[in-house]
C-alpha positions as CSV (number, residue, x, y, z in Angstrom):
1,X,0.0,0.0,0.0
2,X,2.7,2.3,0.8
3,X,4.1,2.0,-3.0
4,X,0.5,3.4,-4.1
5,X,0.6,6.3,-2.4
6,X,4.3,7.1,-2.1
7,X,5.1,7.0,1.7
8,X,6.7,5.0,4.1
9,X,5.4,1.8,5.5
10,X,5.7,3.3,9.4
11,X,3.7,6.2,7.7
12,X,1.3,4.0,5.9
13,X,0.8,2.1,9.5
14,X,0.5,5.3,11.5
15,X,-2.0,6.9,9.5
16,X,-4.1,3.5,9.6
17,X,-4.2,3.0,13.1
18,X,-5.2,6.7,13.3
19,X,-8.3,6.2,11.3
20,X,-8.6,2.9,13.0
21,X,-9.3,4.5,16.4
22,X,-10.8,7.4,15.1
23,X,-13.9,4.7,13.4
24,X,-12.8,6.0,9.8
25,X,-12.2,2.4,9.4
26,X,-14.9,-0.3,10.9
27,X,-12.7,-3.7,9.6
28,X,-11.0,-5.7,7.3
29,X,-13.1,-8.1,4.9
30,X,-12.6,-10.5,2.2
31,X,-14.5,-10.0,-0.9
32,X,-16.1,-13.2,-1.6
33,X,-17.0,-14.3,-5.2
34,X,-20.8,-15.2,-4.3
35,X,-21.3,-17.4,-7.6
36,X,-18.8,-19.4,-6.9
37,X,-19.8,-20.1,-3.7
38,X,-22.8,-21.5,-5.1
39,X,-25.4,-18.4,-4.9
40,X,-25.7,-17.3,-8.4
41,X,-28.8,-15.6,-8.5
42,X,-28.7,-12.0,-6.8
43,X,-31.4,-9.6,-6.1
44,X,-32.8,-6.5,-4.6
45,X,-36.2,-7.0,-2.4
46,X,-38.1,-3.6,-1.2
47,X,-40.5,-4.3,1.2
48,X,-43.5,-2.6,3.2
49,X,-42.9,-3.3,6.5
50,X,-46.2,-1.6,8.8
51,X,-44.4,0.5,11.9
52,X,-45.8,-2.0,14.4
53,X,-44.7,-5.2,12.7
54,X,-41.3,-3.7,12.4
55,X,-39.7,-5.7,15.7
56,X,-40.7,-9.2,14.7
57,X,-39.6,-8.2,10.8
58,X,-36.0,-7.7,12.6
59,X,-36.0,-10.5,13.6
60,X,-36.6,-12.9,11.2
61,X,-34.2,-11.1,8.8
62,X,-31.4,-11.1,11.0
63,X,-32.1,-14.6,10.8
64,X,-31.9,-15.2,7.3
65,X,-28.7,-16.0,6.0
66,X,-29.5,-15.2,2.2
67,X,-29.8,-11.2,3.3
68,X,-26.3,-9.9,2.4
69,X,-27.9,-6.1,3.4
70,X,-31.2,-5.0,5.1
71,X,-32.0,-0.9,5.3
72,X,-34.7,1.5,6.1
73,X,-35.5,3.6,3.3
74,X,-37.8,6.3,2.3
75,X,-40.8,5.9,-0.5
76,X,-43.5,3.5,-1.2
77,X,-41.3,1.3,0.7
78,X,-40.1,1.1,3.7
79,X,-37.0,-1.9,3.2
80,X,-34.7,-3.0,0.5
81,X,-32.8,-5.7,1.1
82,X,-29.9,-7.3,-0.7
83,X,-30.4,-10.9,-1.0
84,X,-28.7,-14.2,-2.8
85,X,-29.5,-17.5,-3.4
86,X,-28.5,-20.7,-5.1
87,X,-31.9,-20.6,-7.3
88,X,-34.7,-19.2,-8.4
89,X,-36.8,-21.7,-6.6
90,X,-35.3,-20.4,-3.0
91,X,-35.9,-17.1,-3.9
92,X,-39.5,-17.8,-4.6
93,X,-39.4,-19.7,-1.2
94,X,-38.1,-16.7,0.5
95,X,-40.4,-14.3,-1.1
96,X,-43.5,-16.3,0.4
97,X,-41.8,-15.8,3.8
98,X,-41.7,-12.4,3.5
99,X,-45.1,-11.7,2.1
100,X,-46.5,-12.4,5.5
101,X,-45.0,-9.0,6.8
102,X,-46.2,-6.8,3.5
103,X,-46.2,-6.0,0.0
104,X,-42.5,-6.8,-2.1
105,X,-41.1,-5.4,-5.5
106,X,-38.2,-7.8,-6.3
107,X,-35.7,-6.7,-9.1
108,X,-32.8,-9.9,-9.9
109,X,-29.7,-8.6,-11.0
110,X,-28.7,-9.7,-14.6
111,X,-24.6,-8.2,-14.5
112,X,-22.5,-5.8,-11.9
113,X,-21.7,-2.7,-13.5
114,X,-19.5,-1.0,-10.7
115,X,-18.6,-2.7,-7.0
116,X,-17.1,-0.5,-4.3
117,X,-16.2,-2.0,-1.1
């Protein structure tokens, strides 16, 4: 990293721990490649989740393994989640689960354009 931006590897380390302790930097990851883990079929689920079902909707998505990212939005809906699965047929299944806490728009991802991590 240092050779990218042209300092000094005590400098490099410095300044990370800095932004380490400071929360600029939450963690380290590894990018996993999802489809060859076996989930080829991404998606994007927005749901309407009614104010006083919101607790028990928590719940069960924290739950759900195939729920990569869960936030609180603004407009018709009130969730979008980011989801994967191994098939179209799990997906479905999923979908049904969900139905029980309100109405879903589902969009599947065809290609990835841009990732940032």
């Amino acid at each position: 990293m240092s050779a990218e931006v042209f300092l000094t590897t005590p400098a490099v380390s410095s300044r990370m721990e800095k932004l380490e302790r400071e929360g600029y930097i939450k963690g380290y990851h590894a990018a996993l490649d999802m489809e060859k883990l076996g989930y080829g079929i991404k998606a994007f689920i927005m749901i309407t989740v009614e104010p006083e079902d919101s607790k028990k909707f928590y719940e069960f998505i924290k739950e759900q393994r195939c729920v990569l990212e869960c936030d609180h939005i603004t407009g018709p809906y009130s969730m979008i989640m980011k989801v994967v699965f191994p098939s179209t047929t799990l997906l479905d299944e999923f979908l049904g689960k969900l139905q029980v806490f309100g109405k879903t728009e589902t969009q599947v991802v065809f290609s990835n354009v841009v990732e940032r991590r």
